[in-house]
Coordinates of C-alpha atoms in Angstrom, one line a residue:
M1 CA -8.0 -11.8 13.5
R2 CA -8.9 -11.6 9.9
D3 CA -11.7 -9.2 9.0
N4 CA -13.9 -9.4 6.0
I5 CA -14.3 -5.6 5.8
K6 CA -12.0 -3.3 4.0
S7 CA -8.4 -3.2 5.4
C8 CA -7.3 -0.4 7.6
Q9 CA -5.6 2.5 5.9
H10 CA -3.7 3.8 8.9
T11 CA 0.1 3.0 8.6
L12 CA 3.1 3.5 10.8
S13 CA 6.5 5.0 10.4
D14 CA 9.3 2.9 9.0
D15 CA 10.9 2.1 12.4
V16 CA 7.6 1.0 14.1
V17 CA 5.8 -2.2 13.4
Y18 CA 2.2 -3.0 14.6
K19 CA 1.2 -6.5 15.9
D20 CA -2.0 -7.5 17.6
V21 CA 0.1 -9.6 20.1
V22 CA 3.8 -9.6 21.0
I23 CA 5.1 -12.7 22.7
I24 CA 8.3 -12.3 24.7
G25 CA 10.1 -15.6 24.8
N26 CA 10.4 -18.4 22.2
G27 CA 10.5 -21.4 24.4
P28 CA 7.7 -24.0 24.7
S29 CA 5.4 -21.3 26.2
G30 CA 5.9 -18.9 23.2
M31 CA 5.8 -21.8 20.7
V32 CA 2.4 -23.2 21.7
T33 CA 0.9 -19.8 22.1
S34 CA 2.0 -18.9 18.6
F35 CA 0.5 -22.2 17.3
M36 CA -2.9 -21.2 18.7
L37 CA -2.7 -17.6 17.6
A38 CA -1.9 -18.8 14.1
G39 CA -5.5 -20.1 13.7
N40 CA -5.4 -23.6 15.3
V41 CA -8.5 -24.1 17.4
P42 CA -9.1 -26.9 20.0
Y43 CA -12.3 -28.9 19.6
L44 CA -13.6 -31.5 22.0
K45 CA -13.8 -35.1 20.8
Q46 CA -16.4 -37.7 21.9
I47 CA -15.8 -38.7 25.5
P48 CA -15.7 -42.5 25.9
D49 CA -17.9 -43.9 28.7
D50 CA -15.1 -46.2 30.0
L51 CA -12.4 -43.5 30.2
P52 CA -11.2 -43.5 33.8
I53 CA -10.9 -39.8 34.3
D54 CA -12.4 -37.6 37.0
E55 CA -16.1 -38.4 37.2
M56 CA -17.3 -34.8 37.7
L57 CA -15.1 -33.7 34.7
K58 CA -16.4 -36.5 32.6
A59 CA -20.0 -35.5 33.4
R60 CA -19.4 -31.9 32.5
L61 CA -17.7 -32.8 29.3
Q62 CA -20.4 -35.2 28.2
N63 CA -23.0 -32.4 28.7
L64 CA -21.3 -30.4 26.0
P65 CA -22.4 -30.8 22.4
P66 CA -20.1 -32.9 20.1
G67 CA -17.3 -31.0 18.5
Q68 CA -17.5 -28.1 21.0
N69 CA -15.0 -25.2 20.4
L70 CA -13.1 -25.0 23.7
L71 CA -12.2 -21.3 23.1
E72 CA -16.0 -20.6 23.4
T73 CA -16.5 -22.6 26.5
D74 CA -16.5 -21.6 30.2
L75 CA -13.1 -23.2 30.9
M76 CA -13.2 -22.3 34.6
E77 CA -16.5 -24.2 35.1
L78 CA -15.0 -27.3 33.4
A79 CA -11.9 -27.1 35.6
E80 CA -13.8 -26.8 38.9
G81 CA -12.5 -29.3 41.5
L82 CA -9.6 -30.6 39.5
E83 CA -6.4 -31.3 41.4
G84 CA -2.8 -32.0 40.2
R85 CA 0.7 -30.7 39.9
S86 CA -0.3 -27.2 38.7
Q87 CA -1.9 -24.5 40.9
N88 CA -3.7 -23.0 37.8
P89 CA -7.1 -24.6 37.0
I90 CA -7.1 -24.2 33.2
P91 CA -3.7 -25.8 32.7
L92 CA -4.9 -28.7 34.8
L93 CA -8.1 -29.0 32.6
I94 CA -6.2 -29.0 29.3
D95 CA -3.6 -31.4 30.6
N96 CA -6.5 -33.8 31.5
L97 CA -7.9 -33.5 28.0
L98 CA -4.5 -33.8 26.1
R99 CA -3.2 -36.6 28.3
P100 CA -6.1 -38.4 30.0
C101 CA -5.0 -40.6 32.9
A102 CA -1.4 -39.6 32.5
D103 CA -0.8 -39.6 36.3
L104 CA -2.2 -43.1 36.4
G105 CA 0.5 -44.3 34.1
L106 CA -1.9 -44.8 31.2
Q107 CA -1.6 -43.4 27.7
E108 CA -5.0 -42.7 26.3
D109 CA -5.8 -40.8 23.1
S110 CA -6.2 -37.1 23.3
L111 CA -9.7 -35.7 23.8
I112 CA -8.9 -32.6 21.8
E113 CA -8.9 -32.3 18.0
W114 CA -7.1 -29.3 16.5
R115 CA -8.6 -27.6 13.4
Y116 CA -7.2 -24.8 11.4
D117 CA -9.4 -21.8 10.9
V118 CA -8.0 -19.0 8.8
E119 CA -10.6 -16.6 10.3
K120 CA -9.1 -17.2 13.7
Q121 CA -5.6 -16.0 12.9
I122 CA -4.3 -13.2 15.1
D123 CA -1.3 -11.3 13.9
H124 CA 1.6 -11.7 16.3
I125 CA 5.4 -11.9 16.7
V126 CA 7.5 -14.2 19.0
L127 CA 10.7 -12.6 20.2
G128 CA 13.5 -14.8 21.6
K129 CA 17.2 -14.4 22.5
G130 CA 18.3 -17.6 20.8
P131 CA 16.8 -20.2 18.5
P132 CA 13.3 -21.5 19.1
G133 CA 13.2 -23.7 22.3
G134 CA 14.1 -21.2 24.9
A135 CA 16.7 -22.7 27.3
W136 CA 16.6 -26.2 25.9
P137 CA 19.2 -25.6 23.1
S138 CA 21.7 -24.3 25.7
L139 CA 21.5 -27.3 28.0
P140 CA 24.1 -30.1 27.9
G141 CA 23.0 -32.7 25.4
S142 CA 23.6 -35.6 27.8
V143 CA 21.3 -34.2 30.5
R144 CA 18.0 -36.0 30.5
T145 CA 14.5 -34.5 31.2
L146 CA 12.6 -35.0 34.4
S147 CA 9.4 -35.5 32.5
P148 CA 8.8 -38.6 30.3
A149 CA 8.6 -38.1 26.5
A150 CA 4.8 -38.4 26.4
W151 CA 4.5 -35.3 28.6
L152 CA 6.9 -33.1 26.5
A153 CA 4.9 -33.0 23.3
L154 CA 3.1 -29.8 22.3
P155 CA -0.2 -29.6 20.5
P156 CA -1.1 -31.0 18.0
H157 CA 1.5 -33.8 18.6
A158 CA 0.7 -36.8 20.8
S159 CA 4.2 -37.8 21.8
A160 CA 7.8 -36.4 21.5
G161 CA 9.6 -39.7 21.3
P162 CA 9.3 -43.3 20.2
R163 CA 9.1 -44.5 23.8
P164 CA 6.5 -42.4 25.6
A165 CA 7.6 -43.4 29.1
A166 CA 11.3 -42.8 28.5
R167 CA 13.2 -39.6 29.5
L168 CA 14.7 -37.8 26.6
P169 CA 18.1 -36.1 26.4
A170 CA 18.1 -32.3 26.3
R171 CA 19.4 -32.4 22.7
A172 CA 16.3 -34.3 21.6
V173 CA 14.0 -31.7 23.1
A174 CA 16.0 -28.9 21.5
A175 CA 15.8 -30.7 18.1
Y176 CA 12.0 -31.2 18.6
C177 CA 11.5 -27.5 19.3
R178 CA 13.3 -26.6 16.0
R179 CA 11.2 -29.1 14.1
Y180 CA 8.0 -27.9 15.8
V181 CA 8.2 -24.4 14.4
T182 CA 8.8 -25.7 10.9
A183 CA 6.2 -28.5 11.0
C184 CA 3.5 -26.1 12.3
R185 CA 4.5 -23.5 9.7
L186 CA 5.2 -20.8 12.3
Q187 CA 8.5 -19.5 10.9
R188 CA 7.0 -16.2 9.8
Y189 CA 6.0 -15.4 13.4
F190 CA 9.4 -16.0 15.0
R191 CA 12.2 -13.5 15.3
S192 CA 15.3 -15.0 17.0
G193 CA 18.4 -13.3 18.3
T194 CA 16.5 -10.4 20.0
I195 CA 16.8 -8.8 23.4
V196 CA 13.7 -7.0 24.7
T197 CA 14.8 -4.0 26.8
H198 CA 11.6 -2.2 27.3
V199 CA 7.8 -2.8 27.6
G200 CA 5.8 0.3 28.2
L201 CA 2.4 1.9 27.4
A202 CA 1.9 3.4 24.0
P203 CA -0.3 6.5 24.2
R204 CA -3.2 6.8 21.9
V205 CA -2.8 9.5 19.2
A206 CA -6.3 9.1 17.7
P207 CA -9.3 6.8 18.0
P208 CA -8.8 3.5 16.2
C209 CA -10.9 2.7 13.1
R210 CA -11.2 -1.0 13.9
V211 CA -9.9 -3.8 16.2
S212 CA -6.6 -4.3 14.3
C213 CA -6.0 -0.7 13.6
P214 CA -2.4 0.4 14.6
R215 CA -4.1 3.3 16.5
N216 CA -5.4 0.6 18.9
A217 CA -1.9 -0.2 20.1
K218 CA -1.6 -0.2 23.9
F219 CA 1.9 -1.3 24.5
C220 CA 5.3 -0.4 23.0
V221 CA 7.9 -3.2 23.0
S222 CA 11.4 -2.2 22.1
G223 CA 14.7 -4.0 22.0
Y224 CA 17.9 -4.9 20.1
D225 CA 18.3 -7.3 17.3
Q226 CA 21.8 -9.0 17.7
R227 CA 21.8 -10.5 14.2
E228 CA 20.9 -7.3 12.4
G229 CA 22.8 -5.1 14.8
R230 CA 20.0 -2.5 15.2
S231 CA 17.1 -1.7 17.4
F232 CA 13.5 -2.5 16.8
R233 CA 10.1 -1.3 18.1
Y234 CA 6.7 -3.0 18.0
V235 CA 3.4 -1.4 19.1
C236 CA 0.7 -3.9 20.0
A237 CA -2.7 -4.3 21.6
R238 CA -1.5 -7.2 23.9
V239 CA 1.8 -8.5 25.4
A240 CA 2.3 -12.1 26.5
L241 CA 5.2 -12.8 28.9
A242 CA 6.5 -16.3 28.1
C243 CA 10.2 -15.8 28.9
G244 CA 10.6 -18.5 31.5
A245 CA 12.0 -18.3 35.0
G246 CA 15.7 -19.2 34.8
D247 CA 17.5 -16.3 33.3
R248 CA 19.2 -15.1 36.5
P249 CA 21.0 -17.6 38.7
N250 CA 20.7 -17.2 42.4
A251 CA 23.8 -16.0 44.3
L252 CA 25.2 -17.2 47.5
A253 CA 24.3 -15.1 50.5
A254 CA 27.2 -14.1 52.9
P255 CA 27.1 -16.2 56.1
A256 CA 26.4 -14.4 59.4
P257 CA 30.1 -13.8 60.3
L258 CA 30.7 -12.1 57.0
A259 CA 27.5 -10.1 57.0
R260 CA 28.9 -8.0 59.8
S261 CA 31.9 -7.2 57.7
P262 CA 30.8 -5.6 54.4
S263 CA 34.4 -5.7 53.0
L264 CA 34.7 -9.4 53.6
A265 CA 31.3 -10.1 52.1
R266 CA 32.2 -8.0 49.0
S267 CA 35.4 -10.0 48.6
L268 CA 33.5 -13.2 48.7
S269 CA 31.0 -12.0 46.2
L270 CA 33.7 -10.9 43.8
A271 CA 35.4 -14.3 44.2
L272 CA 32.0 -15.9 43.1
A273 CA 31.6 -13.6 40.1
P274 CA 30.7 -15.3 36.8
T275 CA 34.3 -15.0 35.6
R276 CA 35.5 -17.1 38.6
A277 CA 32.5 -19.4 39.2
A278 CA 29.9 -21.1 37.0
H279 CA 26.3 -20.2 38.0
A280 CA 24.5 -22.1 35.2
L281 CA 24.5 -25.7 34.1
P282 CA 25.6 -25.0 30.5
V283 CA 28.5 -22.9 31.7
A284 CA 29.5 -25.6 34.2
E285 CA 29.4 -28.3 31.6
R286 CA 31.7 -26.4 29.2
A287 CA 34.1 -25.6 32.0
L288 CA 34.2 -29.3 33.0
R289 CA 35.0 -30.2 29.5
R290 CA 37.8 -27.7 29.3
L291 CA 39.1 -28.8 32.6
A292 CA 39.1 -32.5 31.6
E293 CA 41.2 -31.7 28.5
R294 CA 44.1 -30.4 30.7
E295 CA 47.1 -32.6 31.4
D296 CA 46.8 -32.2 35.2
A297 CA 43.0 -33.0 35.1
R298 CA 43.5 -36.2 37.3
D299 CA 44.3 -34.1 40.4
A300 CA 41.6 -31.5 39.7
T301 CA 38.8 -30.9 42.1
V302 CA 35.4 -29.3 41.3
L303 CA 33.5 -27.6 44.1
V304 CA 29.7 -28.0 43.6
V305 CA 27.3 -25.9 45.7
G306 CA 23.7 -26.9 45.7
S307 CA 21.3 -29.7 46.5
G308 CA 19.0 -29.7 43.5
V309 CA 18.8 -31.4 40.1
S310 CA 21.3 -29.1 38.4
A311 CA 23.9 -29.5 41.1
A312 CA 23.4 -33.3 40.8
D313 CA 24.0 -33.0 37.1
V314 CA 27.3 -31.3 37.6
V315 CA 28.3 -34.0 40.2
R316 CA 27.5 -36.7 37.6
L317 CA 29.4 -34.9 34.8
A318 CA 32.4 -34.3 37.0
R319 CA 32.7 -37.9 38.1
A320 CA 32.1 -39.1 34.5
A321 CA 35.1 -37.0 33.5
R322 CA 37.2 -38.5 36.4
L323 CA 37.3 -35.2 38.2
H324 CA 36.9 -35.2 42.0
A325 CA 33.6 -33.6 43.1
A326 CA 33.5 -31.8 46.5
H327 CA 29.8 -31.3 47.1
V328 CA 28.6 -28.6 49.5
H329 CA 24.9 -29.1 50.1
R330 CA 22.0 -28.7 52.5
D331 CA 20.7 -31.7 54.4
P332 CA 18.3 -33.2 53.6
P333 CA 18.1 -32.5 49.8
D334 CA 14.4 -32.3 49.2
A335 CA 14.6 -31.7 45.5
L336 CA 16.2 -35.1 44.9
A337 CA 14.3 -37.0 47.6
R338 CA 11.0 -36.5 45.6
L339 CA 12.3 -38.4 42.6
A340 CA 11.5 -42.1 42.4
P341 CA 14.7 -44.2 42.2
A342 CA 13.1 -46.5 39.5
A343 CA 12.5 -43.6 37.2
Y344 CA 15.5 -41.5 38.0
P345 CA 18.4 -43.9 38.8
D346 CA 21.0 -41.2 38.0
Y347 CA 19.7 -38.7 40.5
A348 CA 18.9 -41.5 43.0
H349 CA 22.6 -42.4 43.0
V350 CA 23.7 -38.9 43.8
Y351 CA 21.0 -38.7 46.5
K352 CA 22.4 -41.9 48.1
M353 CA 25.9 -40.5 48.0
M354 CA 24.7 -37.3 49.7
L355 CA 22.9 -39.3 52.4
D356 CA 25.9 -41.6 53.0
G357 CA 28.0 -38.6 53.9
P358 CA 31.8 -38.5 54.3
E359 CA 31.7 -42.2 55.5
G360 CA 30.3 -43.3 52.2
N361 CA 33.7 -43.7 50.5
H362 CA 32.4 -43.1 46.9
P363 CA 35.1 -42.7 44.2
Y364 CA 35.6 -39.1 43.0
Y365 CA 33.1 -37.7 45.5
T366 CA 33.2 -36.1 48.9
P367 CA 30.1 -34.5 50.4
Y368 CA 30.2 -31.5 52.7
P369 CA 26.7 -31.3 54.3
D370 CA 25.7 -28.2 56.2
H371 CA 28.8 -26.3 55.0
T372 CA 29.2 -22.9 53.5
I373 CA 32.0 -20.9 51.8
V374 CA 33.6 -18.3 53.9
E375 CA 36.7 -17.4 51.9
I376 CA 38.2 -17.9 48.4
T377 CA 41.8 -17.1 47.6
P378 CA 43.2 -17.4 44.0
I379 CA 46.4 -19.3 43.7
T380 CA 48.9 -17.7 41.4
Q381 CA 50.1 -20.0 38.6
K382 CA 53.6 -19.8 37.2
E383 CA 52.4 -20.2 33.6
P384 CA 49.1 -18.6 32.5
S385 CA 46.6 -21.0 31.0
P386 CA 45.9 -20.7 27.2
K387 CA 43.3 -18.3 25.9
L388 CA 39.9 -20.0 25.7
K389 CA 37.5 -19.4 22.8
D390 CA 34.2 -19.3 24.6
D391 CA 32.8 -17.7 27.8
I392 CA 35.0 -19.9 30.1
G393 CA 37.6 -17.5 31.3
D394 CA 41.0 -18.3 32.6
E395 CA 40.0 -17.5 36.2
M396 CA 37.1 -19.9 36.1
I397 CA 39.3 -23.1 35.9
A398 CA 42.3 -21.7 37.7
L399 CA 43.4 -23.0 41.1
K400 CA 41.7 -21.5 44.1
R401 CA 42.0 -22.1 47.8
V402 CA 38.5 -22.4 49.4
K403 CA 37.7 -22.3 53.1
L404 CA 34.5 -24.0 54.3
V405 CA 32.9 -23.8 57.7
N406 CA 30.5 -26.4 59.1
L407 CA 27.4 -24.5 60.2
V408 CA 26.7 -27.1 63.0
T409 CA 30.2 -27.7 64.5
H410 CA 31.8 -24.4 63.3
E411 CA 34.8 -26.4 62.2
T412 CA 36.7 -25.1 59.1
V413 CA 38.3 -27.0 56.2
E414 CA 40.4 -25.8 53.4
L415 CA 40.3 -27.2 49.8
T416 CA 42.2 -26.5 46.6
V417 CA 39.8 -26.6 43.7
S418 CA 40.0 -25.8 40.0
L419 CA 36.4 -25.0 39.4
I420 CA 33.5 -23.7 41.5
A421 CA 29.9 -24.4 40.3
V422 CA 27.2 -22.6 42.3
L423 CA 23.8 -24.0 41.3
I424 CA 21.2 -23.0 43.9
G425 CA 18.2 -22.1 41.7
S426 CA 17.4 -19.1 39.5
K427 CA 14.9 -16.3 39.0
P428 CA 13.3 -14.7 35.9
D429 CA 14.8 -11.5 34.5
L430 CA 12.0 -8.9 34.2
F431 CA 14.1 -5.8 33.9
F432 CA 12.3 -4.8 30.7
L433 CA 9.0 -4.2 32.4
Q434 CA 8.6 -0.5 33.0
T435 CA 7.5 0.6 36.4
N436 CA 6.3 3.8 38.0
F437 CA 4.4 5.3 35.1
N438 CA 1.0 5.9 33.8
V439 CA -0.3 6.9 30.4
N440 CA -0.3 10.6 31.3
N441 CA 3.2 10.8 32.7
M442 CA 5.6 8.7 30.7
N443 CA 9.4 9.0 30.7
V444 CA 9.5 7.8 27.1
Q445 CA 6.5 9.4 25.6
S446 CA 8.2 10.4 22.4
E447 CA 9.4 6.9 21.7
C448 CA 6.2 5.4 20.3
N449 CA 3.8 8.3 19.5
K450 CA 5.9 10.2 17.0
C451 CA 5.2 9.7 13.3
I452 CA 2.6 7.0 14.0
E453 CA 0.7 8.0 10.9
K454 CA 2.4 8.7 7.6
K455 CA 1.4 12.1 6.3
E456 CA 0.0 12.5 2.9
R457 CA 1.2 16.0 2.1
E458 CA 4.7 16.3 0.9
D459 CA 5.9 18.9 3.3
N460 CA 4.6 16.9 6.3
Q461 CA 6.4 13.8 4.8
R462 CA 9.7 15.7 4.9
Q463 CA 9.2 16.7 8.5
C464 CA 8.3 13.2 9.4
F465 CA 11.4 11.9 7.6
L466 CA 13.6 14.2 9.8
R467 CA 11.8 13.2 12.9
N468 CA 12.2 9.5 12.0
H469 CA 15.9 9.9 11.6
W470 CA 16.2 11.8 14.9
H471 CA 14.1 9.1 16.8
Y472 CA 16.1 6.3 15.1
I473 CA 19.4 7.8 16.4
K474 CA 17.8 8.4 19.8
S475 CA 16.4 4.9 19.8
V476 CA 19.8 3.4 19.1
L477 CA 21.4 5.4 21.9
G478 CA 18.6 4.5 24.2
Q479 CA 18.8 0.8 23.5
S480 CA 22.5 0.8 24.1
I481 CA 22.1 2.5 27.4
Q482 CA 19.2 0.1 28.3
I483 CA 21.3 -3.0 27.4
C484 CA 24.3 -1.7 29.4
K485 CA 21.9 -1.0 32.3
S486 CA 20.3 -4.4 32.2
R487 CA 23.7 -6.1 32.1
Y488 CA 24.9 -4.0 35.0
L489 CA 21.8 -4.7 37.0
N490 CA 21.9 -8.5 36.3
Y491 CA 25.6 -9.1 36.9
S492 CA 25.9 -6.7 39.8
E493 CA 23.2 -8.6 41.7
I494 CA 24.6 -12.0 40.7
N495 CA 28.1 -11.0 41.9
G496 CA 26.7 -9.8 45.2
N497 CA 27.2 -6.0 44.5
T498 CA 23.7 -5.0 45.4
D499 CA 24.4 -1.5 46.6
T500 CA 21.9 0.5 44.6
R501 CA 22.5 3.6 46.8
C502 CA 18.7 4.1 46.8
E503 CA 18.6 6.5 43.9
L504 CA 16.0 5.5 41.3
P505 CA 16.4 7.5 38.0
D506 CA 12.8 6.7 37.0
C507 CA 11.2 8.2 40.1
N508 CA 9.4 11.5 39.6
I509 CA 10.4 12.4 43.2
R510 CA 14.1 12.0 43.7
I511 CA 14.5 10.5 47.2
K512 CA 18.0 9.6 48.4
C513 CA 18.3 7.5 51.4
E514 CA 21.3 8.0 53.6
C515 CA 22.1 4.4 54.5
N516 CA 25.4 3.8 52.8
N517 CA 27.3 3.8 56.1
L518 CA 24.9 1.5 57.9
E519 CA 25.6 -2.1 58.6
L520 CA 23.9 -4.6 56.2
E521 CA 21.4 -5.8 58.8
K522 CA 20.3 -2.3 59.6
A523 CA 20.1 -1.2 55.9
V524 CA 17.1 -3.4 55.3
K525 CA 14.9 -0.9 57.2
C526 CA 15.5 1.8 54.6
Q527 CA 14.2 0.5 51.2
C528 CA 13.0 2.2 48.0
E529 CA 9.9 0.2 47.2
I530 CA 8.7 0.2 43.6
I531 CA 5.1 -0.4 42.8
P532 CA 4.6 -1.1 39.1
Y533 CA 2.0 0.8 37.1
S534 CA 0.8 2.9 40.0
D535 CA -0.9 6.2 39.4
S536 CA -0.2 7.6 42.9
V537 CA 3.1 9.4 43.3
K538 CA 3.0 8.7 47.0
Q539 CA 2.5 5.0 46.4
R540 CA 5.2 4.8 43.7
N541 CA 8.0 5.8 45.9
R542 CA 8.7 4.8 49.5
C543 CA 12.2 5.5 50.7
Q544 CA 13.8 2.3 51.8
C545 CA 17.3 1.1 50.8
Q546 CA 16.7 -2.2 48.9
L547 CA 19.3 -5.0 48.9
T548 CA 17.9 -6.6 45.8
N549 CA 17.4 -4.8 42.5
P550 CA 13.8 -4.1 41.7
Y551 CA 14.3 -3.7 38.0
S552 CA 15.3 -7.3 37.4
D553 CA 13.4 -8.8 40.3
G554 CA 9.9 -7.9 39.0
I555 CA 8.9 -6.6 42.5
G556 CA 5.2 -5.8 42.4
F557 CA 4.1 -8.4 39.9
G558 CA 4.3 -11.5 42.2
I559 CA 1.6 -13.0 44.4
D560 CA 3.4 -11.3 47.2
P561 CA 4.2 -7.9 45.6
T562 CA 6.8 -7.0 48.2
K563 CA 9.0 -10.0 47.1
P564 CA 10.9 -10.8 43.9
V565 CA 9.1 -12.9 41.3
D566 CA 10.1 -16.5 41.6
G567 CA 8.7 -19.3 39.4
R568 CA 8.2 -21.6 42.4
S569 CA 7.7 -19.6 45.6
N570 CA 6.3 -16.3 44.3
P571 CA 5.0 -16.6 40.7
I572 CA 3.4 -13.7 38.8
A573 CA -0.1 -13.0 40.1
I574 CA -2.6 -13.7 37.3
D575 CA -6.3 -13.9 36.7
K576 CA -6.7 -17.6 36.8
S577 CA -9.5 -17.5 34.1
T578 CA -7.6 -15.5 31.6
H579 CA -3.9 -15.5 32.7
E580 CA -3.9 -11.7 32.6
V581 CA -1.3 -10.1 34.9
L582 CA -3.2 -8.6 37.8
N583 CA -0.8 -5.7 38.7
A584 CA -0.3 -4.5 35.2
P585 CA -2.3 -2.7 32.5
K586 CA -5.1 -4.7 30.9
G587 CA -3.8 -6.7 28.0
M588 CA -0.6 -8.1 29.5
Y589 CA -0.6 -11.9 30.0
A590 CA 1.8 -14.4 31.6
L591 CA 2.1 -18.2 31.3
G592 CA 4.5 -21.0 31.8
P593 CA 7.2 -21.0 34.5
L594 CA 6.5 -17.4 35.3
T595 CA 3.1 -18.6 36.7
A596 CA 4.6 -21.7 38.4
D597 CA 3.8 -24.1 35.5
N598 CA 7.3 -25.4 35.4
F599 CA 6.4 -28.6 33.5
I600 CA 5.8 -28.5 29.7
R601 CA 2.7 -30.6 30.1
F602 CA 0.8 -27.7 31.7
I603 CA 2.0 -24.9 29.4
P604 CA -0.7 -25.5 26.7
G605 CA -3.5 -24.8 29.2
G606 CA -2.1 -21.3 29.9
A607 CA -2.0 -20.6 26.1
V608 CA -5.6 -21.8 25.7
A609 CA -6.8 -19.5 28.5
L610 CA -4.9 -16.6 27.0
V611 CA -6.0 -17.1 23.4
A612 CA -9.7 -17.8 24.4
H613 CA -9.8 -14.5 26.3
I614 CA -8.3 -12.6 23.3
H615 CA -10.9 -14.1 20.9
K616 CA -13.8 -13.2 23.3
E617 CA -12.6 -9.6 23.6
I618 CA -12.2 -9.2 19.8
K619 CA -15.6 -10.7 19.3
Q620 CA -17.2 -8.3 21.7
T621 CA -15.6 -5.3 20.0
E622 CA -16.6 -6.3 16.5

């Protein structure tokens, strides 16, 4: 926030940048948070008497003075008693104000007016892996949104398309995200092409002189800039997690007969590796396009595993390319059953084909309800396929023999397929969140607290120069190791290789569990449980061999801290009034899909709660 007093004289070393807030993720969550931190403040408009919104909410709103600043209002009191498709009260409140009567099918004017206030600016940076928009630019352009256009617009816009009730193609949403950053003049806050590899506490070197003093930094955020080819480090007072919940596709679990044989289970997991199977919709779409270009595409079969929207999209894309879709799914498919046929005719048609079963006789489609994969055997080709230019490897679209088993009748069937697409959901990737440390015992203490202040004396400047060079080299090596570590952790778990051998390099007490020779079902009893940000050594480490990787799973941050974070079943536990992460140091926030707000319409509410809390804290310290 801008101060009227003299600017702070404390500076940082050349390889460390101070920001009041660092936002991790440049999708809709990061974009709308940046819009509000840039000085755009929501004010309440006059409430019409004939507006058919919740009567209790209308009464509370009409008791507020005209033009009330919502950042200075008790939002939890206003949101009391509201119900809707979000489990977070403030996102429900802001959605009711931005889109009154949306669930009734009406399109009323927004009850919020956005005003720019230069004094409300908060210095921040938004870090993202790709261009602004998060996952939207990577989705196939022909795939349409679940939400209508009127629900996709971010503040201060009222609608994202000419027909508010229509569903938009993904390419339109991606284009809107690019235009949004430019139209709202947020370019200077965005840094694309970055991979965040570490978020940890930054120890205080001296008392801060003011609120925005670099000495007030609480977190250190480091990572790697893919465009510039070098590492970066930010120190900040607050961190906002807005990185979405779809970075790590779920893997198929080995069926019971294979679970008793680790060697067979491992061979199946290797066969379903990303080089041999598509685990994400964008990869599956590119593989289908490559497959359709081949001369023998007419006889090609695509094996689709999953019963959700993404699996239905692959079925549609395969049939549109005149490729045969063999669909392995659960019965009944709840994800598609909830979609109204009138609004979603494309998904309703796939849902009908699934219900019709093998007797349905639909062209280019054969369903296999209640089946699972038990064996995959590559078929050697006489002539190798040509080298492909993107991430679609030769093995992904090569012929394979797949054996399926019916879980009800135990009958087996063999198929020859060219592509396997496993689309059974995804989880967030939170490997960058440091665990098992406190401010007095950090394993990277020297990373952020060296050369924080530039020395005035010439001899001290020379020493700081040498230290800066040493820490730059050390930082580059550290980032390389961290990136390799993150890739290993992510791909090893996706591929099914989850044998961590129970040795955690970050633990202060090295405990090694002897469970490598146990059967899989017995190994669950011996887990190394990680509790994030715990001060107790005894609590930090409990020897138990874990079958899932705690670094990427975010174990300890969810509503159930013993289970991995999942955007639907186990979101990050937050303070509902501020969106602060409960099991983390004060100043870390989360919003969007990480907190189970999987629809864009509810994301602005989390940003309002977050920004309002930051403004109140800054006002209290001034």
